[in-house]
mmCIF file of C-alpha atoms in Angstrom:
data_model
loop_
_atom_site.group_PDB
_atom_site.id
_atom_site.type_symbol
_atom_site.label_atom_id
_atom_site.label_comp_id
_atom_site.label_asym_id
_atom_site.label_seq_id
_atom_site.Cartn_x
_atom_site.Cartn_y
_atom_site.Cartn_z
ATOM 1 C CA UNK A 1 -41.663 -37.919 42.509
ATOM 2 C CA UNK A 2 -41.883 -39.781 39.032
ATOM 3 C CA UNK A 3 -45.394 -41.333 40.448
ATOM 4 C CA UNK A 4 -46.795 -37.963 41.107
ATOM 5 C CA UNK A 5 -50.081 -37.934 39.306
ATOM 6 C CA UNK A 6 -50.796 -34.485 40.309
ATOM 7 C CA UNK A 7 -47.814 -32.622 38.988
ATOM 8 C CA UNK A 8 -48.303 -34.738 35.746
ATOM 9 C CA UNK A 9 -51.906 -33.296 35.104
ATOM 10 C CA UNK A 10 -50.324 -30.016 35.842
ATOM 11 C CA UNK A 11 -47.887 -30.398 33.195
ATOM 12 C CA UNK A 12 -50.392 -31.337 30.904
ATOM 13 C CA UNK A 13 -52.336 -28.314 31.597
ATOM 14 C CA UNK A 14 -49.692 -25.617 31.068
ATOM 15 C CA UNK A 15 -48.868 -27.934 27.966
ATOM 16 C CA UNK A 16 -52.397 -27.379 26.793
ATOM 17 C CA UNK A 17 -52.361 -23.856 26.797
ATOM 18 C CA UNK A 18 -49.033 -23.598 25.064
ATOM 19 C CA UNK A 19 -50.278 -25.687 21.944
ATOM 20 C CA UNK A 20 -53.506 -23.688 21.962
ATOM 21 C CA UNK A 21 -56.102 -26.432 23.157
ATOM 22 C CA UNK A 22 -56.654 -24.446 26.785
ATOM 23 C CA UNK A 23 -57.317 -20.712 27.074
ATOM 24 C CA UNK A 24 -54.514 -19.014 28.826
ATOM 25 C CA UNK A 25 -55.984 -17.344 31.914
ATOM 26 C CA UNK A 26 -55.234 -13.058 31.952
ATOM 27 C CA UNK A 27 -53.303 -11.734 35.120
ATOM 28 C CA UNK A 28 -53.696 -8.283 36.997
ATOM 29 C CA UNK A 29 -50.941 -7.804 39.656
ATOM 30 C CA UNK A 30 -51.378 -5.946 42.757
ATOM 31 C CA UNK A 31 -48.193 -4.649 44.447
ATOM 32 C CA UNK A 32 -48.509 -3.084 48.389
ATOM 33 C CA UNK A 33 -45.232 -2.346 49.448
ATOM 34 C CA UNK A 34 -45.493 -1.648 52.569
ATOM 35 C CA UNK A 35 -45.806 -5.242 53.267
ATOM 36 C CA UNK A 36 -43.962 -6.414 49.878
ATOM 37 C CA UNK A 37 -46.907 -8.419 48.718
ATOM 38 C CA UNK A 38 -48.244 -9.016 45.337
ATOM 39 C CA UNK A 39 -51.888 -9.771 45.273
ATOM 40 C CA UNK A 40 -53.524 -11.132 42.103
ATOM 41 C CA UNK A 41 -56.646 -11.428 39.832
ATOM 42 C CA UNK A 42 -56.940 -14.362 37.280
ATOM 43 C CA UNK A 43 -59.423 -14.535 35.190
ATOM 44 C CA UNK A 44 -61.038 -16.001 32.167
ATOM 45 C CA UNK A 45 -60.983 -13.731 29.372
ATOM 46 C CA UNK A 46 -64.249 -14.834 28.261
ATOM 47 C CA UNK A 47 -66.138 -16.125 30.003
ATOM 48 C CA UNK A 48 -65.214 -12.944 32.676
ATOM 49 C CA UNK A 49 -65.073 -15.565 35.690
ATOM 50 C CA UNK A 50 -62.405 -15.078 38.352
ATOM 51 C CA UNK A 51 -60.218 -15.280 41.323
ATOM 52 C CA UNK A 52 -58.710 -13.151 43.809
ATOM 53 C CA UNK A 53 -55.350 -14.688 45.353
ATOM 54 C CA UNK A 54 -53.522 -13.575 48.375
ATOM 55 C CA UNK A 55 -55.152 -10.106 49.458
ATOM 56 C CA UNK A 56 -54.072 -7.519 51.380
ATOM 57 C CA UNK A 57 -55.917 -5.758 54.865
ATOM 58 C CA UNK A 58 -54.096 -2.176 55.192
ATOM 59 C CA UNK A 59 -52.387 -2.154 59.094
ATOM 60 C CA UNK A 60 -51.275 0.163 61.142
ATOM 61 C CA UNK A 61 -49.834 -1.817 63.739
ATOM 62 C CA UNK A 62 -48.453 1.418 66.007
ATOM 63 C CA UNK A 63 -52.122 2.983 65.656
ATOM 64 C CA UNK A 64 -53.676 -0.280 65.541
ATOM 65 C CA UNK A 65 -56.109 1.307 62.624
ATOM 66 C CA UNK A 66 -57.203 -0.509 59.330
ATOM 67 C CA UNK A 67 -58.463 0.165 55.626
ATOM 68 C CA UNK A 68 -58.974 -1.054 52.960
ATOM 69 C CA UNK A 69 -57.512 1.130 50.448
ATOM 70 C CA UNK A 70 -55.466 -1.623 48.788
ATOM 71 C CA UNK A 71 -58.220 -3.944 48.799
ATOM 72 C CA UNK A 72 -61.242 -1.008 47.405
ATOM 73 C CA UNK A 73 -57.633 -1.039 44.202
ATOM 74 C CA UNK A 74 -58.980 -4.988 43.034
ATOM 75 C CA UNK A 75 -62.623 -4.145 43.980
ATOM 76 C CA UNK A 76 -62.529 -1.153 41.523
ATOM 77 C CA UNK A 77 -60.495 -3.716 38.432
ATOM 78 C CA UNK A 78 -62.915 -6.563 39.018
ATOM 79 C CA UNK A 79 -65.769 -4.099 38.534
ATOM 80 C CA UNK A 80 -63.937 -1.758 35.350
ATOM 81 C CA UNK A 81 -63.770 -5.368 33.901
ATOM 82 C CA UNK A 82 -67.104 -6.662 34.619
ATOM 83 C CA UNK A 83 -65.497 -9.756 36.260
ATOM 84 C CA UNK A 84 -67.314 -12.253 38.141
ATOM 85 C CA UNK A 85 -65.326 -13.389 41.022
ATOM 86 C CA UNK A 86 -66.294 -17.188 41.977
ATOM 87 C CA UNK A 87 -63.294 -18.006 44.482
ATOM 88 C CA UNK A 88 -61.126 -15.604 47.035
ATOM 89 C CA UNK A 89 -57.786 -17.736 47.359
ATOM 90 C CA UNK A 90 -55.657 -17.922 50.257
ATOM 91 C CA UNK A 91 -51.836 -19.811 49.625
ATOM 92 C CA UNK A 92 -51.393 -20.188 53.164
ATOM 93 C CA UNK A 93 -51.909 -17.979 56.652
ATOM 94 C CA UNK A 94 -49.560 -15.013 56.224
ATOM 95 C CA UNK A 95 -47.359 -13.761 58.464
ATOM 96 C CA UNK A 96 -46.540 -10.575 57.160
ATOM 97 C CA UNK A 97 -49.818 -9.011 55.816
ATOM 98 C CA UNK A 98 -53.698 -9.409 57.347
ATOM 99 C CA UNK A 99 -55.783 -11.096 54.317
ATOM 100 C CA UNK A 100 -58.289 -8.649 52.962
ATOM 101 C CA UNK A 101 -60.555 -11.898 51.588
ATOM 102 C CA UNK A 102 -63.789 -11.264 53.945
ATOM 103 C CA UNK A 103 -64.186 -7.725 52.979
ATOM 104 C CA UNK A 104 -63.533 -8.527 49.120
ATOM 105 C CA UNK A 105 -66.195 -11.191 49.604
ATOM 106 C CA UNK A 106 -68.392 -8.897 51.270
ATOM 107 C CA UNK A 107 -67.742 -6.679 48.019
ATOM 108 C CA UNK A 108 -67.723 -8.829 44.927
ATOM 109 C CA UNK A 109 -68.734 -12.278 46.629
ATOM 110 C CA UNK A 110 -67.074 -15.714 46.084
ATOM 111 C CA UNK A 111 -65.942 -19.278 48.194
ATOM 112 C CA UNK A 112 -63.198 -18.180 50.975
ATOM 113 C CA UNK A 113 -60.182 -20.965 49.637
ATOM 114 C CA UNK A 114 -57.289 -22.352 51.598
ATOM 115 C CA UNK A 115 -55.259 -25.778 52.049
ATOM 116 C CA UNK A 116 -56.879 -28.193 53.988
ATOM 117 C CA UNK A 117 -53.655 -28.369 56.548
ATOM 118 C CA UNK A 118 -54.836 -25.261 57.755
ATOM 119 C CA UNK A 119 -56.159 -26.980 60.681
ATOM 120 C CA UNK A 120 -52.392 -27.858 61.822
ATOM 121 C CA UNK A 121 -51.980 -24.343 61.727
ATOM 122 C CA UNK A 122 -54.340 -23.794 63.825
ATOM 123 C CA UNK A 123 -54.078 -26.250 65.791
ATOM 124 C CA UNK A 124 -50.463 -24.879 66.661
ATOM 125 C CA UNK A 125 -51.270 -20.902 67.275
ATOM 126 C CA UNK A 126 -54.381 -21.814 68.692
ATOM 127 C CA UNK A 127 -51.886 -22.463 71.563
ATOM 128 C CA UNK A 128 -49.602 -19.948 70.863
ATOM 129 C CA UNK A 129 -52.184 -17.060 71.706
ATOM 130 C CA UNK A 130 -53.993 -19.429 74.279
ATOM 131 C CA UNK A 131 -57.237 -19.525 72.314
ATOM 132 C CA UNK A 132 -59.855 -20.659 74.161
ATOM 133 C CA UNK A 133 -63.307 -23.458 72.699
ATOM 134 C CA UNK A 134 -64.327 -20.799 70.906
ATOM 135 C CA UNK A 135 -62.116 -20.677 68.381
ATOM 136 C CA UNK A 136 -63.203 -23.452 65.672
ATOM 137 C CA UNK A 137 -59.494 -25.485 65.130
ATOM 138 C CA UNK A 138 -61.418 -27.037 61.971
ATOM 139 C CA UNK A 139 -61.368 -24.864 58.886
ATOM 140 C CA UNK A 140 -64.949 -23.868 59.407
ATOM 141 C CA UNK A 141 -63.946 -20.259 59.125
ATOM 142 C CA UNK A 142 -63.133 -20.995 55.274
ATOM 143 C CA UNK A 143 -65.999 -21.602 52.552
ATOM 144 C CA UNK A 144 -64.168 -24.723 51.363
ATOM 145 C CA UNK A 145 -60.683 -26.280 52.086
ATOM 146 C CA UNK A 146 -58.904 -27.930 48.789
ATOM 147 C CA UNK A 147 -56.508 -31.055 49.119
ATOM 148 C CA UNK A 148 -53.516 -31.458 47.295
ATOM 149 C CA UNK A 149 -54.384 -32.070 43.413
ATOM 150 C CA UNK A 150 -57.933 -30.753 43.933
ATOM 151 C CA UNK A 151 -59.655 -28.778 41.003
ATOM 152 C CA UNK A 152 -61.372 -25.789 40.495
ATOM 153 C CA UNK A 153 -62.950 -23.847 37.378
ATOM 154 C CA UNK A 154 -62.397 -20.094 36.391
ATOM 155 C CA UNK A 155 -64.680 -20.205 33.672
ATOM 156 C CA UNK A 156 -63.314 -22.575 31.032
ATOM 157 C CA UNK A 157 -59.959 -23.091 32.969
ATOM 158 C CA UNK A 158 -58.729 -25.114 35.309
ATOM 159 C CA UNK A 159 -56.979 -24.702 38.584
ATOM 160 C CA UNK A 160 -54.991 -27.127 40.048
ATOM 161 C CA UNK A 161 -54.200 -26.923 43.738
ATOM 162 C CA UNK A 162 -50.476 -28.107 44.391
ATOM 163 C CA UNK A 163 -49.417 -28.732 48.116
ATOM 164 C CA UNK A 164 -46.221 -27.419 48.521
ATOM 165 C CA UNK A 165 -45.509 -27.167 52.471
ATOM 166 C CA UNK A 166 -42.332 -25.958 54.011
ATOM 167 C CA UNK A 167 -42.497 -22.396 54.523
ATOM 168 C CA UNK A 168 -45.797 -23.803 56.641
ATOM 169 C CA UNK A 169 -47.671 -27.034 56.725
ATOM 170 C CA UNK A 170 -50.446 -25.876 54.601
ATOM 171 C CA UNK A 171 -48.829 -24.024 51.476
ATOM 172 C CA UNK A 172 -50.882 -23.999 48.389
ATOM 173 C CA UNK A 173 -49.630 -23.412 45.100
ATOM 174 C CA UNK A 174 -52.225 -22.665 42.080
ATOM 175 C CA UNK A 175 -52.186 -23.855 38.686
ATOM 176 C CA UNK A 176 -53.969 -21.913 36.492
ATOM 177 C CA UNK A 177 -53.752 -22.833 32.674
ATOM 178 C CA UNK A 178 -50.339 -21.955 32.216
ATOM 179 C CA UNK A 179 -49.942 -19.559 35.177
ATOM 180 C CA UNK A 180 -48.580 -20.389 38.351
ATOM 181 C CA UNK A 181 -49.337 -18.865 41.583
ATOM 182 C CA UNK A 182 -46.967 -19.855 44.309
ATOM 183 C CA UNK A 183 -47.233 -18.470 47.498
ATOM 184 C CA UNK A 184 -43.956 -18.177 49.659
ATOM 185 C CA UNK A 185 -41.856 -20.850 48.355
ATOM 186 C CA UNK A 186 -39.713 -19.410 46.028
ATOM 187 C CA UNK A 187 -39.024 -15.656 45.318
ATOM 188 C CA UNK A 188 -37.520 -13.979 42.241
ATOM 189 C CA UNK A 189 -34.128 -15.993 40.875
ATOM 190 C CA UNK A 190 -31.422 -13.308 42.082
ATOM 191 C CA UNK A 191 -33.472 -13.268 45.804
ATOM 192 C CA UNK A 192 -34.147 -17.138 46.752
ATOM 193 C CA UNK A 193 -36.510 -18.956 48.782
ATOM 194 C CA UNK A 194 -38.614 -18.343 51.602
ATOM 195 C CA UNK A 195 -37.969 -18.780 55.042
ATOM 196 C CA UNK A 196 -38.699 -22.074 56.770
ATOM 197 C CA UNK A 197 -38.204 -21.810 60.721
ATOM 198 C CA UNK A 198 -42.187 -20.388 61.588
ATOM 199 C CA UNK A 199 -43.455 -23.131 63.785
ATOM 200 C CA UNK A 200 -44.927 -26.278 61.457
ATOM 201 C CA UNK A 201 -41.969 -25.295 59.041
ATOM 202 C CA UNK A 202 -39.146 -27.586 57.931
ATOM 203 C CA UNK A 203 -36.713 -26.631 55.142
ATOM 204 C CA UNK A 204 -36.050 -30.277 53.707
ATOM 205 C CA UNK A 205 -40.212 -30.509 53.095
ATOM 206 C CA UNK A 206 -39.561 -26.809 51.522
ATOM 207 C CA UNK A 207 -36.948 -28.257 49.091
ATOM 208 C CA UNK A 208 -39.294 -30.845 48.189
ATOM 209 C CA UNK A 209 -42.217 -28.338 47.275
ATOM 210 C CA UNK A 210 -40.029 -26.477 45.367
ATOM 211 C CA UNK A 211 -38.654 -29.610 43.403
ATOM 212 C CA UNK A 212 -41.926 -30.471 42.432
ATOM 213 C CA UNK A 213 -42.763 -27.002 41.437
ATOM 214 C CA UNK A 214 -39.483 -27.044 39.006
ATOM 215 C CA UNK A 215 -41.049 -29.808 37.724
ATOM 216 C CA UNK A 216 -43.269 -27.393 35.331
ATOM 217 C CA UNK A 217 -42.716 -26.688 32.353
ATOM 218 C CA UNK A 218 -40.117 -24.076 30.849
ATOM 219 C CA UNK A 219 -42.361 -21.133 30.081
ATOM 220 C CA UNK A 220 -44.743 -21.872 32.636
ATOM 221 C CA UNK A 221 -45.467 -17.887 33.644
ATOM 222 C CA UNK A 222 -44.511 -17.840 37.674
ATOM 223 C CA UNK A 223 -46.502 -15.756 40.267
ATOM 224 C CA UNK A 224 -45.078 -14.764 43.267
ATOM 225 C CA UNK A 225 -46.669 -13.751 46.488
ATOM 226 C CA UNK A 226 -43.599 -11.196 47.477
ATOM 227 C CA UNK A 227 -40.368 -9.407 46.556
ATOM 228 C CA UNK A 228 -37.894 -7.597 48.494
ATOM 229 C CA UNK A 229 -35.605 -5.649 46.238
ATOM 230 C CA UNK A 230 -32.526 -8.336 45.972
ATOM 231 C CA UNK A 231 -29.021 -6.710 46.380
ATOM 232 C CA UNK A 232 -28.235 -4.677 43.217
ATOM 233 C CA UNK A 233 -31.582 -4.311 41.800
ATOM 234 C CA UNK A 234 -33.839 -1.320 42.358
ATOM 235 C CA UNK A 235 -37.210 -1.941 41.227
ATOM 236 C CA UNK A 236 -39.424 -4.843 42.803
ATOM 237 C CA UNK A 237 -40.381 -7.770 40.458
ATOM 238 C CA UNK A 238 -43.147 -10.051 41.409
ATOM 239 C CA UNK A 239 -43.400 -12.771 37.536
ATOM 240 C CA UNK A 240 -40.806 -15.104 36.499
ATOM 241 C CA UNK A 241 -40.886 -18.275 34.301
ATOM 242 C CA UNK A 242 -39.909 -21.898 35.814
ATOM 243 C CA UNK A 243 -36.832 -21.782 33.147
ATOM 244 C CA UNK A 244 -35.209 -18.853 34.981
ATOM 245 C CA UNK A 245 -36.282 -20.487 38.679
ATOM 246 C CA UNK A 246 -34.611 -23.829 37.697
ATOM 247 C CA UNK A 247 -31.523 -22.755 36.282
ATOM 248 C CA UNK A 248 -30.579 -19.409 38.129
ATOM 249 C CA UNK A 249 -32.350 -19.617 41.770
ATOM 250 C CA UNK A 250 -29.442 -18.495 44.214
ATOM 251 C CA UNK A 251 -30.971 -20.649 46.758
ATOM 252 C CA UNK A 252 -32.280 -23.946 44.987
ATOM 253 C CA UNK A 253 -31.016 -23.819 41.016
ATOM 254 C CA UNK A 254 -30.618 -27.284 39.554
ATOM 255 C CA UNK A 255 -27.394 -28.994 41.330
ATOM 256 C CA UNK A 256 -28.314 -27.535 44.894
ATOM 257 C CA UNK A 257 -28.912 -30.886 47.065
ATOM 258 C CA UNK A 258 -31.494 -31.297 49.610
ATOM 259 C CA UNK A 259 -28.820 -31.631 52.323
ATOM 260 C CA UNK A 260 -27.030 -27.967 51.053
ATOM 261 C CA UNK A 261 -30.112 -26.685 50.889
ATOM 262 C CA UNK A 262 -31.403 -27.353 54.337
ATOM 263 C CA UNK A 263 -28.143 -26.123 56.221
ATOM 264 C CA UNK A 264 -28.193 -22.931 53.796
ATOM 265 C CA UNK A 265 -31.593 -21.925 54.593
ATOM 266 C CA UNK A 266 -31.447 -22.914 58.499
ATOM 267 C CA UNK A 267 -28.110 -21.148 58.965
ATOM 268 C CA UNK A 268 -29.847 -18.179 56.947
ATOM 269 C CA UNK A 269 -33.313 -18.439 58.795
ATOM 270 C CA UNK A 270 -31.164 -17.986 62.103
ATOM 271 C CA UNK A 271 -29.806 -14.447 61.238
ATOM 272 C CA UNK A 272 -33.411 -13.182 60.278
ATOM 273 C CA UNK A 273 -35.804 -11.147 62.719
ATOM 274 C CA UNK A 274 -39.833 -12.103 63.025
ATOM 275 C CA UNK A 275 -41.671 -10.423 60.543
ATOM 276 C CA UNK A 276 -42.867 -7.026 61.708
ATOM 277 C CA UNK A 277 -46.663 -7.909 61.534
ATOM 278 C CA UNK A 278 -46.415 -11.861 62.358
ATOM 279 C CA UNK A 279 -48.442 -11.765 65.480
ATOM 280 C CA UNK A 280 -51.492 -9.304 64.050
ATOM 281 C CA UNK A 281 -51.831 -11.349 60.913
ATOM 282 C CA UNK A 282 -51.456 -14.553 62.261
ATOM 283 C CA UNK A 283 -54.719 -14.021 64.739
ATOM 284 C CA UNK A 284 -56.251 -12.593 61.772
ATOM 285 C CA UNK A 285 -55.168 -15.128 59.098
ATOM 286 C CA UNK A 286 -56.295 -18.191 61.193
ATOM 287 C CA UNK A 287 -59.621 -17.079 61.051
ATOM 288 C CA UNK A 288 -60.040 -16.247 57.508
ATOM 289 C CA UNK A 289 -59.312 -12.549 57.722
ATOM 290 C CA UNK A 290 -61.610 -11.836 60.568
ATOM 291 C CA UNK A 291 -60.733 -10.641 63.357
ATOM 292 C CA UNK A 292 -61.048 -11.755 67.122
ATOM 293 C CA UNK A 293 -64.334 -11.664 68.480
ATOM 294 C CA UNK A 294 -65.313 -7.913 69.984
ATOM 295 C CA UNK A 295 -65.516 -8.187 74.006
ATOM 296 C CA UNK A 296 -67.864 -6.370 75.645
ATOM 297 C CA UNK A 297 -67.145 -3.019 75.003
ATOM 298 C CA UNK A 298 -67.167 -3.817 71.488
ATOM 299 C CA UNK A 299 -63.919 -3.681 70.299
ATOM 300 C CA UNK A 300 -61.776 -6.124 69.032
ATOM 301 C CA UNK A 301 -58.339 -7.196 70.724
ATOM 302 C CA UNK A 302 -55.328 -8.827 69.222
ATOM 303 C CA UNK A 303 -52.766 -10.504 71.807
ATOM 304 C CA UNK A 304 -49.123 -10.342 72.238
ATOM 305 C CA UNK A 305 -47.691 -13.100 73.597
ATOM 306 C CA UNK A 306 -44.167 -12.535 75.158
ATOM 307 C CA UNK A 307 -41.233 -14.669 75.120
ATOM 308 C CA UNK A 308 -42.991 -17.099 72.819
ATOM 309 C CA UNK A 309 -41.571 -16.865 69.478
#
């Protein structure tokens, strides 16, 4: 990708904050473990602008109950801080967690974010749960949908949206000052990278995203959007740097080709089960964190469709 204008302004930025010409951006880290997710606010130290990345919608899926405990956890920070929160960022439509962003925004306000190839995704569970005209296959249920090298502001710093598709067609990574955010492509060194057989997902585009990724610099600061606890180690870990991603990955290190990549991660992807909420946040995901429309008793309904997945 040597012509890959994007990554090179990326690169620049993270440079810029290393030799002190760009503010670095401050990070608070939310963990929920029940869903092994790590939610985030960046912000501008100074200026006390910010965003809200990857949320997370508290589910009962046996009861079928919500709340909003974890999400009320950022609302309290952004507030103790006397943040300003301009965007609510999405990497892609989860499958393991319901998105918290339309509550948050509700809250603390802010543009609803996600990658413009969110309509693909769409597009394909639209079918999936047999969504009838009503449901908008266009993005409309987002404030704003970014392309790939698209820029935002926090304050004084940049962002930088990277697409990075694999895991799903419409993966966003976020480059902020020296900070990257980036969604379920890679996890922590010692546990890998992310799955890549959810419908719209291919592992060779996967390897790609993540080659452009390690295309960073060294002590670019790494955000990830989960952990799992890999063998041997007994605390979760959610920030890395690109150094210890490029050189010690398990899954995708320097030396790993495209080709050993793609038959490691599709004989992998064929031993693992669905994830446990895939179906609930999916419905929910697609349409911005909201959830179907209530019928007419009120109440709001979330499909299982058998022998599909």
């Amino acid at each position: 990708m040597t012509n890959d204008t994007v990554i090179e302004q990326a690169i620049a930025q993270v440079r810029s904050v290393m030799a002190g010409d760009l503010r670095a951006p401050q990070v608070k880290s939310f963990f929920h473990e029940p869903t092994f997710t790590a939610s985030y606010v960046v912000s501008d130290p100074v200026a006390k602008r910010a965003a809200i990345i990857d949320s997370v919608w508290d589910f009962d899926q046996p009861s079928g109950r919500t709340s909003f405990k974890s999400a009320d956890e950022i609302v309290a920070h952004v507030r103790e801080q006397g943040l300003t929160v301009d965007w609510i960022l999405e990497t892609h439509a989860h499958a393991d967690h319901l998105s918290a962003a339309p509550y948050l925004q509700e809250k603390l306000g802010g543009k609803l974010v996600i990658g413009r190839e969110i309509v693909t995704v769409q597009g394909v569970f639209g079918k999936i749960f047999n969504e009838g005209t009503e449901f908008a296959r266009d993005g409309s249920q987002f404030d704003q949908l970014v392309a790939d090298g698209e820029q935002l502001m926090i304050g004084e710093i940049p962002l930088i949206a990277l697409h990075v598709p694999g895991h799903t067609p419409a993966d966003l990574a976020y480059v902020v000052g020296d900070a990257a955010f980036i969604g379920d492509t890679m996890f922590m060194p010692d546990y890998g990278s992310a799955r890549a057989d959810f419908p719209g997902g291919d592992a060779a585009r996967l390897y790609r995203s993540v080659r452009r990724l390690m295309r960073l610099p060294d002590k670019t600061r790494v955000f990830l959007c989960h952990d799992y606890k890999a063998p041997n180690r007994d605390h979760f870990v959610w920030e890395t740097t690109m150094l210890a991603q490029r050189t010690a990955n398990v899954h995708v290190h320097e030396g790993v080709t495209e080709a050993e990549f793609v038959e490691m991660r599709t004989q992998r992807d064929a031993t693992l089960e669905m994830p446990r909420l895939i179906l609930p946040s999916i419905q929910v995901n697609m349409r911005g964190g909201h959830m179907p429309q209530p019928e007419e008793n009120g109440v709001s309904y979330l499909k299982l469709p058998v022998d599909v997945l």
